[in-house]
């Protein structure tokens, strides 16, 4: 996935920048101001907030810091749309983002236009360090495009009218093959991003790790297999669960993946649909993924096993990585069910890790506590955003993302 330096020349960078900026606006096209204002729960943000926050990111770290004489669109909005950057000062409380009926969706759209026009004027004159922040901003925007979709799914799931965001049918991304096992490499291998091209700071430096003898499943776990786990009382058998996971499942009354209903239907971005039993499982948390793996006589892969598998030019996995990332809405198949894969690895720093300089050093490093790495990509990941070294991360109980499972075992 190394990106040639020529791609970072202002013209090529600008093309990617404005394509990414436009896609976010396109994703919001089906939404009313009310749709875009609701916050379904504290970890999920309103669509309007995503539209504004990604804009604040460019306005603050590129325009304010690198363009002389830039005038902010509305100074008071920094308080509303700073997510978690302590270095940028106090901010609106995350769980209260759904209270922002003002500014309106149209005002936020105008904010985007203002910042995009300023970026377009500034781009040919930006210093290399500012161009790197534009690159970071594009990747940041893409991450929020995925969150935008998962948060709209959570928002619409709260509505008894079960509205559909998109009309695309929820077909599986990949034909279901019989489960088979792929022998992974054993010994010292390298993981992490090289110094070429864009990667987040947490993916570096590339370094050596030791892999014990192991095998990985050729495909992700399916909905049908998850149903077997449920029917075998998997959610009611404490011996399968980690202690924290069991406590969570009892307290939250977890008995099935998020969005599943007892009648065999599932709430999706296309509304409530019959579960596609052949599709890969999605919307499961790490706790239940771990319990499922134990029930299946297996375990979750480590991130090093997964990454070495993906990067070792295995045509099957490589193919999946290439295909991953069809941003909704797209007519036809391949949309609902292709999911990030939980690993058993903690999101922690690699040996020699150095956070990015400045306020954006808060991007990843400060979240290296209590979160697990997920590898791959999902149906909501923008095409080209992920790579073998990519480290998505969420706390173990999170299940509103498109998160699934691939099994591994010692061999
Ligand atoms: Fe963000």
Coordinates of C-alpha atoms and ligand atoms in Angstrom, one line a residue:
X1 CA 0.0 0.0 0.0
X2 CA 3.0 2.3 -0.1
X3 CA 2.0 5.5 -1.8
X4 CA 4.5 7.1 -4.2
X5 CA 5.7 10.5 -3.2
X6 CA 4.4 11.9 -6.4
X7 CA 0.9 11.2 -5.1
X8 CA 1.5 13.7 -2.4
X9 CA 2.3 16.5 -4.8
X10 CA -0.3 19.2 -4.1
X11 CA -2.4 18.5 -7.3
X12 CA -2.7 14.7 -6.6
X13 CA -3.2 15.3 -3.0
X14 CA -5.9 17.9 -3.7
X15 CA -7.7 15.4 -5.9
X16 CA -7.9 12.8 -3.2
X17 CA -8.7 15.5 -0.6
X18 CA -11.7 16.8 -2.4
X19 CA -12.9 13.4 -3.4
X20 CA -12.9 12.4 0.2
X21 CA -14.6 15.6 1.3
X22 CA -17.3 15.2 -1.3
X23 CA -18.0 11.6 -0.3
X24 CA -18.8 12.7 3.3
X25 CA -21.3 15.2 1.9
X26 CA -22.8 12.5 -0.4
X27 CA -23.2 10.1 2.5
X28 CA -25.3 12.8 4.3
X29 CA -27.5 13.4 1.3
X30 CA -30.3 11.0 2.4
X31 CA -30.5 12.6 5.9
X32 CA -32.8 15.3 7.3
X33 CA -31.5 17.8 9.8
X34 CA -33.3 15.8 12.5
X35 CA -31.7 12.5 11.3
X36 CA -28.3 14.2 11.4
X37 CA -28.7 15.7 14.9
X38 CA -29.6 12.6 17.0
X39 CA -27.0 10.8 19.1
X40 CA -28.2 7.3 19.8
X41 CA -25.7 6.6 22.6
X42 CA -22.6 8.4 24.0
X43 CA -20.0 6.6 21.9
X44 CA -21.8 7.2 18.6
X45 CA -21.9 10.7 17.3
X46 CA -24.5 12.6 15.3
X47 CA -24.0 12.7 11.5
X48 CA -24.0 16.5 11.7
X49 CA -21.2 16.4 14.2
X50 CA -19.1 14.1 12.0
X51 CA -19.6 16.6 9.1
X52 CA -18.4 19.5 11.2
X53 CA -15.7 17.7 13.2
X54 CA -13.8 16.5 10.1
X55 CA -14.0 20.1 8.9
X56 CA -12.7 21.5 12.2
X57 CA -9.8 19.1 11.9
X58 CA -8.6 20.7 8.6
X59 CA -9.5 24.2 9.7
X60 CA -7.5 23.8 12.9
X61 CA -4.4 21.7 12.0
X62 CA -3.9 22.9 8.4
X63 CA -5.6 26.4 7.9
X64 CA -5.2 28.0 11.3
X65 CA -1.7 26.6 11.9
X66 CA -0.2 26.9 8.4
X67 CA -2.1 29.6 6.5
X68 CA -1.3 33.2 7.4
X69 CA -4.4 35.3 7.8
X70 CA -6.9 32.5 7.7
X71 CA -10.2 33.6 9.4
X72 CA -12.2 30.8 11.1
X73 CA -15.7 30.3 9.8
X74 CA -17.1 30.7 13.3
X75 CA -14.6 30.8 16.2
X76 CA -17.1 29.4 18.8
X77 CA -17.5 26.2 16.9
X78 CA -14.1 24.9 17.9
X79 CA -15.6 24.2 21.4
X80 CA -18.3 22.1 19.8
X81 CA -16.3 20.2 17.2
X82 CA -13.0 19.4 18.9
X83 CA -13.3 15.7 19.7
X84 CA -10.7 14.8 22.3
X85 CA -7.6 17.1 21.7
X86 CA -6.6 18.3 25.2
X87 CA -4.0 20.5 23.6
X88 CA -6.8 22.4 21.8
X89 CA -8.5 23.3 25.0
X90 CA -11.9 22.6 26.6
X91 CA -14.7 21.1 24.5
X92 CA -18.3 20.1 24.5
X93 CA -19.0 16.9 26.4
X94 CA -19.1 13.9 24.1
X95 CA -22.3 12.4 25.5
X96 CA -24.1 15.8 24.8
X97 CA -23.3 16.0 21.1
X98 CA -26.9 15.1 20.3
X99 CA -28.1 18.3 22.0
X100 CA -26.8 20.5 19.3
X101 CA -29.9 21.5 17.3
X102 CA -27.8 24.5 16.3
X103 CA -25.9 25.0 14.1
X104 CA -28.2 23.6 11.6
X105 CA -27.2 21.0 9.0
X106 CA -27.2 23.7 6.3
X107 CA -24.9 25.9 8.4
X108 CA -22.5 22.9 8.8
X109 CA -22.6 22.4 5.1
X110 CA -21.7 26.0 4.6
X111 CA -18.8 25.5 7.0
X112 CA -17.6 22.6 4.9
X113 CA -17.7 24.8 1.7
X114 CA -15.8 27.6 3.5
X115 CA -13.0 25.3 4.6
X116 CA -12.9 23.4 1.3
X117 CA -12.5 26.7 -0.6
X118 CA -9.8 27.8 1.8
X119 CA -8.0 24.5 1.4
X120 CA -8.1 24.7 -2.3
X121 CA -6.6 28.2 -2.3
X122 CA -3.9 27.2 0.2
X123 CA -2.9 23.8 -1.2
X124 CA -0.4 25.0 -3.8
X125 CA 1.5 27.0 -1.2
X126 CA 1.6 24.6 1.7
X127 CA 4.8 23.5 3.3
X128 CA 5.6 19.7 3.3
X129 CA 4.7 19.4 7.0
X130 CA 1.3 21.0 6.3
X131 CA 0.8 18.6 3.3
X132 CA 1.4 15.7 5.7
X133 CA -1.4 17.1 7.9
X134 CA -3.7 17.2 4.8
X135 CA -2.9 13.5 4.2
X136 CA -3.7 12.8 7.9
X137 CA -6.9 14.8 7.5
X138 CA -7.9 12.7 4.5
X139 CA -7.4 9.5 6.4
X140 CA -9.2 11.0 9.4
X141 CA -12.1 12.0 7.1
X142 CA -12.3 8.4 5.9
X143 CA -12.4 7.0 9.4
X144 CA -15.3 9.3 10.1
X145 CA -17.1 8.1 7.0
X146 CA -17.2 4.7 8.4
X147 CA -18.3 6.0 11.8
X148 CA -20.9 8.1 10.1
X149 CA -22.5 4.9 8.7
X150 CA -22.3 2.9 11.8
X151 CA -23.7 5.8 13.9
X152 CA -26.6 6.3 11.4
X153 CA -27.3 2.5 11.6
X154 CA -27.4 2.9 15.5
X155 CA -29.6 6.0 15.1
X156 CA -32.1 4.4 12.8
X157 CA -32.1 1.2 14.9
X158 CA -33.7 3.3 17.7
X159 CA -36.7 4.2 15.6
X160 CA -39.6 1.7 15.7
X161 CA -40.4 2.8 12.1
X162 CA -37.2 1.0 11.1
X163 CA -36.2 3.5 8.4
X164 CA -33.8 2.4 5.7
X165 CA -30.7 4.5 5.0
X166 CA -29.9 2.8 1.7
X167 CA -31.8 0.6 -0.6
X168 CA -29.0 -1.8 -1.4
X169 CA -29.8 -5.5 -0.6
X170 CA -27.8 -6.9 2.3
X171 CA -26.0 -9.6 0.3
X172 CA -22.8 -11.2 1.5
X173 CA -19.5 -9.9 0.3
X174 CA -18.0 -13.3 -0.4
X175 CA -19.3 -16.7 -1.2
X176 CA -19.2 -19.0 1.8
X177 CA -16.6 -21.6 1.3
X178 CA -16.2 -24.6 3.6
X179 CA -14.1 -23.8 6.6
X180 CA -10.5 -24.8 6.1
X181 CA -7.2 -24.0 7.9
X182 CA -4.2 -22.2 6.5
X183 CA -0.9 -22.9 8.2
X184 CA 0.8 -19.6 9.2
X185 CA 4.5 -18.9 9.2
X186 CA 6.4 -19.9 12.3
X187 CA 9.4 -18.0 13.6
X188 CA 10.6 -14.4 13.5
X189 CA 8.6 -12.2 11.1
X190 CA 8.2 -8.4 10.6
X191 CA 5.0 -6.5 11.1
X192 CA 4.1 -2.8 11.1
X193 CA 4.2 -0.1 8.4
X194 CA 7.4 0.7 6.6
X195 CA 8.5 4.3 6.3
X196 CA 7.1 4.6 2.8
X197 CA 3.8 6.2 2.3
X198 CA 1.0 7.1 4.7
X199 CA 0.4 5.1 7.8
X200 CA -0.9 6.2 11.3
X201 CA 1.8 6.6 13.9
X202 CA 0.6 3.6 15.8
X203 CA 1.4 1.3 12.8
X204 CA 5.1 2.1 13.2
X205 CA 7.9 1.3 13.5
X206 CA 8.1 -1.9 11.6
X207 CA 9.6 -4.5 13.9
X208 CA 10.2 -8.2 14.5
X209 CA 7.9 -10.5 16.3
X210 CA 7.9 -14.2 17.0
X211 CA 5.1 -16.4 15.7
X212 CA 4.5 -19.8 17.3
X213 CA 3.2 -22.6 15.2
X214 CA -0.4 -21.7 14.3
X215 CA -3.2 -21.9 11.8
X216 CA -5.8 -19.4 10.6
X217 CA -9.3 -20.0 9.1
X218 CA -9.7 -19.3 5.4
X219 CA -12.7 -17.2 6.0
X220 CA -14.7 -15.3 8.7
X221 CA -17.3 -16.9 10.9
X222 CA -20.8 -16.8 9.4
X223 CA -24.2 -15.9 10.7
X224 CA -25.2 -19.6 10.5
X225 CA -22.3 -20.6 12.7
X226 CA -23.2 -17.9 15.1
X227 CA -26.8 -19.2 15.3
X228 CA -25.3 -22.7 16.2
X229 CA -23.4 -21.0 19.0
X230 CA -26.6 -19.4 20.3
X231 CA -28.6 -22.7 20.0
X232 CA -25.9 -24.5 21.9
X233 CA -26.4 -22.0 24.8
X234 CA -23.2 -20.2 24.1
X235 CA -24.4 -17.0 25.6
X236 CA -25.5 -19.0 28.7
X237 CA -22.4 -21.1 29.4
X238 CA -20.0 -19.2 31.7
X239 CA -17.1 -21.6 31.1
X240 CA -16.8 -20.2 27.6
X241 CA -16.4 -16.6 28.7
X242 CA -13.8 -14.4 30.1
X243 CA -14.8 -13.1 33.5
X244 CA -15.2 -9.5 32.4
X245 CA -17.1 -10.7 29.3
X246 CA -19.5 -12.9 31.4
X247 CA -20.2 -10.0 33.8
X248 CA -20.9 -7.7 30.8
X249 CA -23.2 -10.2 29.1
X250 CA -25.2 -10.7 32.3
X251 CA -25.5 -7.0 33.1
X252 CA -26.4 -6.0 29.5
X253 CA -28.6 -9.1 28.9
X254 CA -26.5 -10.0 25.8
X255 CA -28.0 -13.0 24.0
X256 CA -27.2 -12.4 20.3
X257 CA -25.3 -10.1 18.0
X258 CA -26.4 -6.4 18.1
X259 CA -29.3 -5.7 15.7
X260 CA -30.5 -9.4 15.6
X261 CA -34.1 -10.0 16.4
X262 CA -35.7 -13.2 17.6
X263 CA -37.7 -13.7 14.4
X264 CA -34.6 -14.3 12.4
X265 CA -34.4 -10.7 11.1
X266 CA -31.6 -8.1 11.6
X267 CA -31.7 -4.3 11.4
X268 CA -29.4 -3.1 8.6
X269 CA -28.7 0.1 6.8
X270 CA -31.3 -1.2 4.3
X271 CA -33.9 -1.5 7.1
X272 CA -35.0 -4.7 8.8
X273 CA -34.1 -7.7 6.7
X274 CA -34.1 -11.4 7.1
X275 CA -30.7 -12.5 8.3
X276 CA -28.5 -13.8 5.4
X277 CA -27.2 -16.9 7.1
X278 CA -24.3 -17.3 4.7
X279 CA -23.0 -13.9 5.3
X280 CA -20.1 -13.2 7.7
X281 CA -21.1 -12.3 11.2
X282 CA -21.0 -8.6 12.1
X283 CA -21.8 -6.5 15.2
X284 CA -20.3 -8.7 17.8
X285 CA -17.9 -7.5 20.5
X286 CA -14.6 -8.9 21.5
X287 CA -16.1 -10.6 24.5
X288 CA -18.5 -12.7 22.5
X289 CA -16.0 -13.2 19.7
X290 CA -13.6 -14.7 22.3
X291 CA -16.4 -16.9 23.8
X292 CA -17.4 -18.1 20.3
X293 CA -13.8 -19.0 19.5
X294 CA -13.5 -21.1 22.6
X295 CA -16.8 -22.8 21.9
X296 CA -15.5 -23.6 18.4
X297 CA -12.3 -25.2 19.9
X298 CA -10.2 -22.3 18.6
X299 CA -9.0 -18.9 19.6
X300 CA -8.8 -15.4 18.2
X301 CA -5.7 -14.6 16.1
X302 CA -3.0 -12.3 17.3
X303 CA -2.5 -9.2 15.3
X304 CA 0.9 -10.4 14.2
X305 CA -0.5 -13.7 12.9
X306 CA -3.2 -11.9 11.0
X307 CA -0.9 -9.3 9.5
X308 CA 1.7 -11.8 8.5
X309 CA -1.0 -13.9 6.9
X310 CA -2.4 -10.9 5.0
X311 CA 1.0 -9.5 4.0
X312 CA 2.4 -12.9 2.9
X313 CA 0.7 -12.5 -0.5
X314 CA -1.8 -15.2 0.2
X315 CA -4.1 -14.7 -2.7
X316 CA -7.2 -15.4 -0.7
X317 CA -6.6 -12.8 1.9
X318 CA -5.0 -10.4 -0.4
X319 CA -8.0 -10.5 -2.6
X320 CA -10.2 -9.8 0.4
X321 CA -8.2 -6.8 1.3
X322 CA -8.3 -5.4 -2.2
X323 CA -12.1 -5.8 -2.3
X324 CA -12.7 -4.5 1.1
X325 CA -14.0 -1.0 1.4
X326 CA -17.1 -0.4 -0.7
X327 CA -18.6 2.7 0.8
X328 CA -22.3 2.7 1.0
X329 CA -24.5 3.3 -0.8
X330 CA -23.5 1.2 -3.8
X331 CA -26.1 -0.8 -5.8
X332 CA -25.6 -4.5 -5.8
X333 CA -23.9 -6.9 -3.5
X334 CA -20.9 -6.7 -1.2
X335 CA -22.3 -4.2 1.2
X336 CA -23.5 -5.7 4.4
X337 CA -21.5 -8.2 6.3
X338 CA -17.9 -7.7 5.4
X339 CA -16.4 -6.9 8.8
X340 CA -13.4 -6.0 10.8
X341 CA -11.8 -8.9 12.6
X342 CA -11.2 -8.9 16.3
X343 CA -7.8 -10.1 17.4
X344 CA -6.7 -11.1 20.9
X345 CA -4.0 -8.4 20.8
X346 CA -4.1 -5.3 23.0
X347 CA -3.8 -1.9 21.2
X348 CA -0.3 -1.1 22.6
X349 CA 2.7 0.7 21.3
X350 CA 5.2 -1.0 19.1
X351 CA 8.9 -1.0 20.2
X352 CA 10.2 2.4 19.4
X353 CA 6.8 4.0 18.9
X354 CA 6.9 7.8 18.6
X355 CA 3.6 9.7 18.5
X356 CA 3.2 12.3 15.8
X357 CA 4.4 15.8 16.8
X358 CA 2.0 18.5 18.0
X359 CA -1.6 18.2 19.0
X360 CA -2.2 15.4 16.5
X361 CA 0.1 13.3 18.6
X362 CA -3.1 12.7 20.6
X363 CA -4.6 10.9 17.6
X364 CA -3.8 7.3 18.6
X365 CA -1.2 7.0 21.4
X366 CA -3.3 8.1 24.3
X367 CA -5.9 5.4 23.5
X368 CA -3.5 2.5 24.2
X369 CA -5.3 1.3 27.2
X370 CA -8.1 -1.3 27.5
X371 CA -8.7 -1.6 23.7
X372 CA -8.2 -4.5 21.3
X373 CA -6.8 -4.4 17.8
X374 CA -9.1 -5.2 14.8
X375 CA -7.6 -6.0 11.4
X376 CA -9.0 -5.9 7.9
X377 CA -11.7 -3.6 6.8
X378 CA -15.5 -3.6 6.7
X379 CA -18.2 -2.9 4.1
X380 CA -18.3 0.7 5.4
X381 CA -14.5 1.3 5.1
X382 CA -13.7 3.6 2.2
X383 CA -11.9 1.8 -0.5
X384 CA -8.2 2.1 -0.3
X385 CA -8.2 3.2 3.4
X386 CA -7.0 0.0 5.0
X387 CA -3.8 -2.0 4.6
X388 CA -2.2 -5.1 6.2
X389 CA -0.5 -3.0 8.9
X390 CA -3.7 -1.1 9.7
X391 CA -4.7 -1.2 13.4
X392 CA -8.3 -0.4 14.1
X393 CA -9.1 -0.5 17.9
X394 CA -12.2 -0.6 20.1
X395 CA -13.0 -1.6 23.7
X396 CA -14.0 -5.2 24.1
X397 CA -17.7 -4.5 24.6
X398 CA -18.1 -2.3 21.5
X399 CA -20.4 -3.9 18.9
X400 CA -22.0 -1.1 16.9
X401 CA -19.2 -1.2 14.3
X402 CA -19.1 -3.9 11.6
X403 CA -17.0 -6.2 13.6
X404 CA -16.6 -10.0 13.1
X405 CA -14.4 -13.0 13.7
X406 CA -11.8 -15.1 12.0
X407 CA -10.7 -18.2 14.0
X408 CA -7.2 -19.2 14.7
X409 CA -5.6 -22.1 16.6
X410 CA -2.3 -23.4 17.8
X411 CA -0.8 -26.1 15.6
Ligands
LIG1 FE1 -11.9 12.5 14.7

